[in-house]
Short mmCIF file of C-alpha atoms in Angstrom, two decimals:
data_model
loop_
_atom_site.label_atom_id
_atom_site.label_comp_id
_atom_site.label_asym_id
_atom_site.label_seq_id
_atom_site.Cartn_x
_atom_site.Cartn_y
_atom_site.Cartn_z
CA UNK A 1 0.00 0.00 0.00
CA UNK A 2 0.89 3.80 -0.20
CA UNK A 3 0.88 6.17 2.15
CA UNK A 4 -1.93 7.23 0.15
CA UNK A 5 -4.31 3.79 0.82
CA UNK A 6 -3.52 3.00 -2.70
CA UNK A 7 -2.70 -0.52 -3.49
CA UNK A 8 0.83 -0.65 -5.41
CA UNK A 9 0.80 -3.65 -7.88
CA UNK A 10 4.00 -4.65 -10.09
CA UNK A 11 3.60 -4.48 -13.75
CA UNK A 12 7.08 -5.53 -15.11
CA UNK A 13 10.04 -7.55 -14.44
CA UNK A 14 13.58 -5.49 -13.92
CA UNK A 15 14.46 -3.39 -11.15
CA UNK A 16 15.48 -0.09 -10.88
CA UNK A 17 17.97 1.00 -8.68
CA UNK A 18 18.63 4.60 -7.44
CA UNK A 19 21.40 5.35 -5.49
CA UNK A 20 21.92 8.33 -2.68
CA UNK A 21 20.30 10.62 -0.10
CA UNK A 22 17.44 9.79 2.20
CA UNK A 23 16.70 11.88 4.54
CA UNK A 24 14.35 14.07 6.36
CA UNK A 25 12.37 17.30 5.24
CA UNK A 26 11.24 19.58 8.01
CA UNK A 27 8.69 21.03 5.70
CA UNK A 28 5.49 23.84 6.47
CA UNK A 29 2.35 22.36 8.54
CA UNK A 30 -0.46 23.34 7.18
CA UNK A 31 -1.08 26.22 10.03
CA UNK A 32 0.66 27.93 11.99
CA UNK A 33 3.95 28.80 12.24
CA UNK A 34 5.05 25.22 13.03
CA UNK A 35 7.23 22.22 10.55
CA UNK A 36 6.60 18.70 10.37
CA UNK A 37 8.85 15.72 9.77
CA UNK A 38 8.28 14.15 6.10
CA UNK A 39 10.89 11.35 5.04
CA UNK A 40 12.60 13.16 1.37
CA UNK A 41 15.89 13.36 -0.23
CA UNK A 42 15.82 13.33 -4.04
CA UNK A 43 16.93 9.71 -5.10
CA UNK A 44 14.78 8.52 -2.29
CA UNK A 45 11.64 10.47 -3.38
CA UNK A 46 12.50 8.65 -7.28
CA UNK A 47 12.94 5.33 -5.41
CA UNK A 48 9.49 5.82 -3.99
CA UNK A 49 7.72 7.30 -6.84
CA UNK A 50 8.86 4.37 -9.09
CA UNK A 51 7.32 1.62 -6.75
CA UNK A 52 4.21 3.65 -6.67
CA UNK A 53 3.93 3.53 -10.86
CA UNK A 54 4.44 -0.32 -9.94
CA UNK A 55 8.04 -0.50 -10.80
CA UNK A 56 10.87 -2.53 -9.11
CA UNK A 57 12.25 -0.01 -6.69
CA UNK A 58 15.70 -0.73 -4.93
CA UNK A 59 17.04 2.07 -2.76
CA UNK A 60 20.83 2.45 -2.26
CA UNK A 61 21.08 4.56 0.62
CA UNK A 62 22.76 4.70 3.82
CA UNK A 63 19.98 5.47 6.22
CA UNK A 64 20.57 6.26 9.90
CA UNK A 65 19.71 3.64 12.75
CA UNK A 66 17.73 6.57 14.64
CA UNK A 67 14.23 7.68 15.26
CA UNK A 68 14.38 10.11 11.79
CA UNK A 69 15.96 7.41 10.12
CA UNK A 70 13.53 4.36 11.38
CA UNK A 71 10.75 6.64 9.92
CA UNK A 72 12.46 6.97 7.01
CA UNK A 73 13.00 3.63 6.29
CA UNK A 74 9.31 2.97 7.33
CA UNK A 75 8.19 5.40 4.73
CA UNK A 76 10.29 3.52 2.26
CA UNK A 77 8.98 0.16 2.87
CA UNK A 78 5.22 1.14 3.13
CA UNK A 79 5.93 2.56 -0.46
CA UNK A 80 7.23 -1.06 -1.64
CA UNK A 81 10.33 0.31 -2.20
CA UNK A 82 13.02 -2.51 -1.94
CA UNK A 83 15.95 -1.80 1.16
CA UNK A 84 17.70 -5.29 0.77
CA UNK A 85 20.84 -3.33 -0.21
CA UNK A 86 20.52 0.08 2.34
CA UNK A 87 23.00 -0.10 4.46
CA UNK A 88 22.11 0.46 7.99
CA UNK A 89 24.44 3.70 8.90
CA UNK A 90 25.60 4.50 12.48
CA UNK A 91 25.71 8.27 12.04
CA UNK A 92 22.93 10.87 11.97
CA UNK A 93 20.28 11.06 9.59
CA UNK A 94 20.18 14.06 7.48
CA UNK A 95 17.64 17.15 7.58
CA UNK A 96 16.52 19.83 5.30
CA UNK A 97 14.88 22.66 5.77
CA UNK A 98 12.35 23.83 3.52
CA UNK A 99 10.77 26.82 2.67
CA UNK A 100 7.70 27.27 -0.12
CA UNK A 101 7.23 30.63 -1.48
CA UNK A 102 4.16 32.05 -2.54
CA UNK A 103 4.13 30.30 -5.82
CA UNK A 104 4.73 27.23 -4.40
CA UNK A 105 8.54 27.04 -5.27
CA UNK A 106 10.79 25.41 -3.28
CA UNK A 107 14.05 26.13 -1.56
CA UNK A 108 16.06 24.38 1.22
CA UNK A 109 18.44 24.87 3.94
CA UNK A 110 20.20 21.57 5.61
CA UNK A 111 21.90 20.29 8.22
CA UNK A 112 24.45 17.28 7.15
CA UNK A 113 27.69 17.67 8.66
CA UNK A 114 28.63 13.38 9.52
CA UNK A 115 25.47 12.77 8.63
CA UNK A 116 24.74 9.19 7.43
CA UNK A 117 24.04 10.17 3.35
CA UNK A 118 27.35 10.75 2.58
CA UNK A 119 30.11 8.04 4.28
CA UNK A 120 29.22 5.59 1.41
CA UNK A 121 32.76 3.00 0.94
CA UNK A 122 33.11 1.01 -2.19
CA UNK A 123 33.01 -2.07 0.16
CA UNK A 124 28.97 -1.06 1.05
CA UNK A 125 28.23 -0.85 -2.69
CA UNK A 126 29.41 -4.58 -3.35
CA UNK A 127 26.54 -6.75 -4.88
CA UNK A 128 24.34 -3.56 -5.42
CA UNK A 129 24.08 -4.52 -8.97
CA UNK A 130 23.13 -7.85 -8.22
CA UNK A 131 19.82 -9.42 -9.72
CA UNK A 132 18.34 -8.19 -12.97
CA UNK A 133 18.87 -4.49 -12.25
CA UNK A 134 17.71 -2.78 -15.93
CA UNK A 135 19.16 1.10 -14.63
CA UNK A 136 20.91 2.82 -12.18
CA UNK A 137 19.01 6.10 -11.12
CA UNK A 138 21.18 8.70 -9.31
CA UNK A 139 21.87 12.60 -8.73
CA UNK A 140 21.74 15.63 -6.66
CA UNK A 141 24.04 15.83 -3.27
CA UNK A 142 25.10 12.24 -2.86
CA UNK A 143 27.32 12.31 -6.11
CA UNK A 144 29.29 15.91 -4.84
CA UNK A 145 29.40 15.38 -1.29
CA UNK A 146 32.82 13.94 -0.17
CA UNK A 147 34.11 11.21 0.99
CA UNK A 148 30.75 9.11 -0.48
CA UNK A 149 30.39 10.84 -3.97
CA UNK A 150 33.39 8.93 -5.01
CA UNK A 151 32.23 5.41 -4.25
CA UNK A 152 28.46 6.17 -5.52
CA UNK A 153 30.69 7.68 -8.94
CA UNK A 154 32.38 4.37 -9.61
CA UNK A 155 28.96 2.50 -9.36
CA UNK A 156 27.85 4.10 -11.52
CA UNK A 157 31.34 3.97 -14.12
CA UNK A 158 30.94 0.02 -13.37
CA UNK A 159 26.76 0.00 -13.93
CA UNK A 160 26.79 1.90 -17.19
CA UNK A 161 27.98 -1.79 -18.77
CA UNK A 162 24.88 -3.66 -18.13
CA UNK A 163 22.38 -1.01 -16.85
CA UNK A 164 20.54 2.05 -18.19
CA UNK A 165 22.20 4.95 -16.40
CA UNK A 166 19.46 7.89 -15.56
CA UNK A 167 21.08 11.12 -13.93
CA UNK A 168 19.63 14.05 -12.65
CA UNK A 169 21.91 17.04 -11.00
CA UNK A 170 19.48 18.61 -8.67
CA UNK A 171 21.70 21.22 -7.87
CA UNK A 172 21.83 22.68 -3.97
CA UNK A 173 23.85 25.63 -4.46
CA UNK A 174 24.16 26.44 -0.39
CA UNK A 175 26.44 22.90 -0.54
CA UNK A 176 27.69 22.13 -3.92
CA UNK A 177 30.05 24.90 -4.07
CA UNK A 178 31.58 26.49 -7.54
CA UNK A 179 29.24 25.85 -9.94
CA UNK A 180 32.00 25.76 -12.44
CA UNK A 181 33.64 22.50 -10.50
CA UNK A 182 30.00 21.02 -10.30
CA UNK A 183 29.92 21.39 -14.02
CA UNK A 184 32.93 19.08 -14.86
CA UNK A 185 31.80 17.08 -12.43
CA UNK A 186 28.59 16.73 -14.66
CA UNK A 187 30.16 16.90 -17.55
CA UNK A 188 31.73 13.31 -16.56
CA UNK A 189 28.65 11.97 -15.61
CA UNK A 190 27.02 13.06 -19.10
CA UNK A 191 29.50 10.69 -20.83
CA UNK A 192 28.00 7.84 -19.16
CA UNK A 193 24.64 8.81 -18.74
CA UNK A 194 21.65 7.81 -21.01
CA UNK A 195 18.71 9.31 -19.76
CA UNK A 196 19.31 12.55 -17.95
CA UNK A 197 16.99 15.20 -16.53
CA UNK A 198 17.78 18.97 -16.06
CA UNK A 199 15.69 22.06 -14.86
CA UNK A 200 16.08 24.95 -16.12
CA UNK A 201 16.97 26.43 -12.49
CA UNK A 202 19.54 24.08 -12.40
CA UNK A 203 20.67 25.62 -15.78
CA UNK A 204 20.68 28.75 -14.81
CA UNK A 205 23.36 28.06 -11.44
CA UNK A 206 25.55 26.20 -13.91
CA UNK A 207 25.48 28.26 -16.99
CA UNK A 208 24.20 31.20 -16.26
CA UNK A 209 22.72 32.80 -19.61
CA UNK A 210 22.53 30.10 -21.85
CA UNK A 211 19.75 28.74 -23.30
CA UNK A 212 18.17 25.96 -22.19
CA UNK A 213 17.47 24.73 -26.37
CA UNK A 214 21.72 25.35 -26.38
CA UNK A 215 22.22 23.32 -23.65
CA UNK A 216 20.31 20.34 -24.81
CA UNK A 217 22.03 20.57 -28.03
CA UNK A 218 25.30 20.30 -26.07
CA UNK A 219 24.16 17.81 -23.89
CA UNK A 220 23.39 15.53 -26.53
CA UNK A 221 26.41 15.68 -28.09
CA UNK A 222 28.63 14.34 -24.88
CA UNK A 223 26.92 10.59 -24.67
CA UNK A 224 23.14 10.37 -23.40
CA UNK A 225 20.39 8.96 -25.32
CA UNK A 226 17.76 11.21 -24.14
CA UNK A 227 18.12 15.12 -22.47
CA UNK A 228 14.86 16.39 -20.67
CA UNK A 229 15.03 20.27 -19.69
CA UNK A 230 12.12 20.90 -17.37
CA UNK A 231 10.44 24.33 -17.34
CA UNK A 232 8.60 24.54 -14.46
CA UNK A 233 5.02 26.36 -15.82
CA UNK A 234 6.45 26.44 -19.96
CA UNK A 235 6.88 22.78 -19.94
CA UNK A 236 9.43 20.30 -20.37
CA UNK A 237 12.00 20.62 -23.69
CA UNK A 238 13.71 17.21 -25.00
CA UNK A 239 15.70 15.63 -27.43
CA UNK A 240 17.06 12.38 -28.40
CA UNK A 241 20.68 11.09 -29.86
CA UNK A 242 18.85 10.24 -33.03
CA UNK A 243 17.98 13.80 -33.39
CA UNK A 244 14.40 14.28 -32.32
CA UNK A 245 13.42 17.13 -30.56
CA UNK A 246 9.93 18.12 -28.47
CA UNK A 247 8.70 20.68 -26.52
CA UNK A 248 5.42 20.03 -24.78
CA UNK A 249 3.35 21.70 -22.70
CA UNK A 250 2.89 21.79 -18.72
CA UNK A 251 -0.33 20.20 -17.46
CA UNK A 252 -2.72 22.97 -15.86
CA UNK A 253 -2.97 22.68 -12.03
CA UNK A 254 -3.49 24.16 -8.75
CA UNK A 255 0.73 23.92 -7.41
CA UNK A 256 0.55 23.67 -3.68
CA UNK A 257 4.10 23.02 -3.71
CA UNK A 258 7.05 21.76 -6.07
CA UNK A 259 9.02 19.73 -3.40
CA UNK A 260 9.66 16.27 -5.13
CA UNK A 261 8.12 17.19 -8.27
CA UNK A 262 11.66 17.39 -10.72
CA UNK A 263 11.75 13.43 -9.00
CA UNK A 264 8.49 12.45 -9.87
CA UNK A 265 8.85 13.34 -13.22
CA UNK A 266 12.52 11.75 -13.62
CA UNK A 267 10.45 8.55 -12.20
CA UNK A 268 7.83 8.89 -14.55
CA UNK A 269 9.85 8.74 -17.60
CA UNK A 270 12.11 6.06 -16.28
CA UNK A 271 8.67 3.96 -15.59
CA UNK A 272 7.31 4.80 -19.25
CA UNK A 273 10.79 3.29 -20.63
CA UNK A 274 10.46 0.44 -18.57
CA UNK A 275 7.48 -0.52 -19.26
CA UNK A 276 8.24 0.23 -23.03
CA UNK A 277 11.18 -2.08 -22.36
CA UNK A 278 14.05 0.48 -23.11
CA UNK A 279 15.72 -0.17 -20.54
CA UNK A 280 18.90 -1.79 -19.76
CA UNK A 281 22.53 -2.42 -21.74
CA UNK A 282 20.76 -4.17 -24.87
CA UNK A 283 18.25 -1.89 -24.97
CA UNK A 284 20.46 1.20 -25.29
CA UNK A 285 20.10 1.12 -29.50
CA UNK A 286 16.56 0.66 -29.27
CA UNK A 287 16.52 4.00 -26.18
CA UNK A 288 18.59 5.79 -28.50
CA UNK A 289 16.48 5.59 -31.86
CA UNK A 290 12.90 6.51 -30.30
CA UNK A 291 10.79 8.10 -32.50
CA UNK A 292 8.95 11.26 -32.04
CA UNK A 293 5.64 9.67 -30.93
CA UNK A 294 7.03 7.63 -28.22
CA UNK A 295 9.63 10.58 -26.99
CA UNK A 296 5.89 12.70 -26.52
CA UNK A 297 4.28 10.43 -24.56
CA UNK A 298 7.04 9.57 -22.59
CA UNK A 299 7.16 13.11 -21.52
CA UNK A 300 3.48 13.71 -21.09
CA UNK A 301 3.17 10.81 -18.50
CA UNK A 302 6.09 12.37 -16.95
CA UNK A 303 4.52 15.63 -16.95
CA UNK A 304 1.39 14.51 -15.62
CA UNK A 305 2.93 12.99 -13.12
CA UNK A 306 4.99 15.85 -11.77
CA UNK A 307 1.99 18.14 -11.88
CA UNK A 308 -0.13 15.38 -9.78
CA UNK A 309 2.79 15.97 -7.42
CA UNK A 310 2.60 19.71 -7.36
CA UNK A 311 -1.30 19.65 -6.59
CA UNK A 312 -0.21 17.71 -3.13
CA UNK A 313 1.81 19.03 -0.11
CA UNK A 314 5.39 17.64 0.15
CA UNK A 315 6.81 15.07 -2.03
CA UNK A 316 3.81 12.81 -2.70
CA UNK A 317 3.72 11.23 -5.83
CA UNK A 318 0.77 9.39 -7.99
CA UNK A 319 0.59 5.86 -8.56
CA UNK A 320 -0.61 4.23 -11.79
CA UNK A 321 -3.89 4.65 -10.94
CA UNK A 322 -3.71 8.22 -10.14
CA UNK A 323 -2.42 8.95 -13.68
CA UNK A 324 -5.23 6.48 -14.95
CA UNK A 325 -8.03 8.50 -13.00
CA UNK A 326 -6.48 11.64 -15.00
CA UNK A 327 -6.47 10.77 -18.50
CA UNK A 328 -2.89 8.82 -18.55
CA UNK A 329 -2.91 6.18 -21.52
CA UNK A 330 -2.71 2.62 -19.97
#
């Protein structure tokens, strides 16, 4: 079940596995001038979002042996998301603070020094691959914050020859630093990547100025199969290797908030691949020639998604049936 009441049902064969933070939002009540506790952290909030669409979940995280961390790993098995590789951390888990602005946008303060996200060793990440893992999901702090970024870096190097690698880089400028180090740091992760998902905020830290249609261009050219550039309220733009390009339109809703929403829709597109079965090492020709029509819907169902997530406080994505009840293609 979800956290929702909604029964979560597999549809496919083929895990997913998403490697990196999980940790704790302290995110606005609903009155008053008062936070509450809601389990987060960006690969985590994928992780959960993909067992909810009814896809093989497995979280590689490091999540504390403490009361925030026992609700965190309660959250993620509720959600059907698979732990069988978490490693069970002795530090502290980590918090962010977020605040929402007026038009529901996001931003986030945290508090991470020792905390448990970011110790990972190469020796924790043995056998992570293990099983019929079709992709390797990953982004945001856990690949720049030292000593762990290093370890969770050479997964993914070693994944990227039987897996579908998906990358995201979420940027947090109050902890990532020079955005001009981040970038190389991307720009290495682009060469092994094959599905990766920007916003155009992120853009903007990294290279400020530039176009987001220039970027995609760019990004293409270093390695991935498939660059989405999400919008926020104009939409998502995309392109493919085999030179197909979209722009489609954001779905009309009420935002209350955008916390996990750039997740849900990295989720969204990774389930609409699976289920299209374009995922995984052989499938890589097949993920790099996708025509027009399929590159459209796969970003509509991701689009839907993330807007079904924006209608909801806190990072709270649909399931299958959520998209079914609004006009999602089965």
């Amino acid at each position: 079940m979800s956290r929702r009441g909604i029964a979560i049902t597999t549809i496919e064969s083929g895990i997913i596995a998403v490697a990196g933070e999980a940790l704790v939002d302290m995110v606005p009540a609903p009155v008053g001038e008062y936070f509450e506790a809601a389990p987060g952290g960006s690969p985590a909030n994928v992780a959960v979002a993909l067992a909810r669409l009814g896809v093989p979940a497995r979280l590689l995280a490091r999540i504390a042996d403490d009361m925030l961390g026992r609700r965190v790993r309660q959250h993620l098995t509720v959600n059907g998301v698979q732990l069988d590789h978490a490693v069970a951390a002795p530090e502290q888990t980590s918090l962010a603070m977020v605040s929402i602005a007026p038009d529901g946008g996001a931003s986030y303060d945290f508090r991470i020094t020792g905390t448990a996200d970011w110790q990972w060793t190469a020796d924790e990440l043995d056998g992570a691959l293990d099983g019929p893992v079709v992709a390797l999901h990953s982004g945001s702090l856990a690949l720049t914050m030292p000593p762990g970024a290093a370890a969770l870096r050479a997964l993914i190097a070693r994944a990227a020859a039987t897996a579908t690698i998906s990358y995201d880089p979420n940027c947090r400028p109050l902890l990532m630093g020079d955005p001009a180090e981040v970038l190389t740091g991307v720009y290495e992760l682009l060469a092994v990547a094959d599905v990766v998902k920007v916003s155009a905020e992120d853009l903007e830290w990294l290279l400020p100025g530039t176009r987001p249609e220039e970027v995609l261009e760019d990004w293409l050219g270093r390695g991935p199969a498939v660059v989405a550039v999400t919008l926020g309220g104009d939409g998502v733009l995309a392109g493919t290797a085999s030179g197909v390009r979209s722009r489609r339109p954001t779905v009309p809703i009420t935002v209350i908030d955008t916390v996990g929403a750039g997740d849900t829709f990295s989720a969204a597109l990774l389930a609409g691949m699976h289920r299209r079965g374009l995922l995984g090492a052989a499938a890589r020709p097949a993920l790099r020639a996708v025509d027009a029509e399929t590159l459209d819907a796969l970003l509509d169902e991701a689009a839907l998604a993330a807007a079904i997530t924006c209608s909801r406080r806190g990072a709270d994505p649909p399931t299958a049936d959520d998209l079914l009840a609004h006009g999602a293609p089965r």
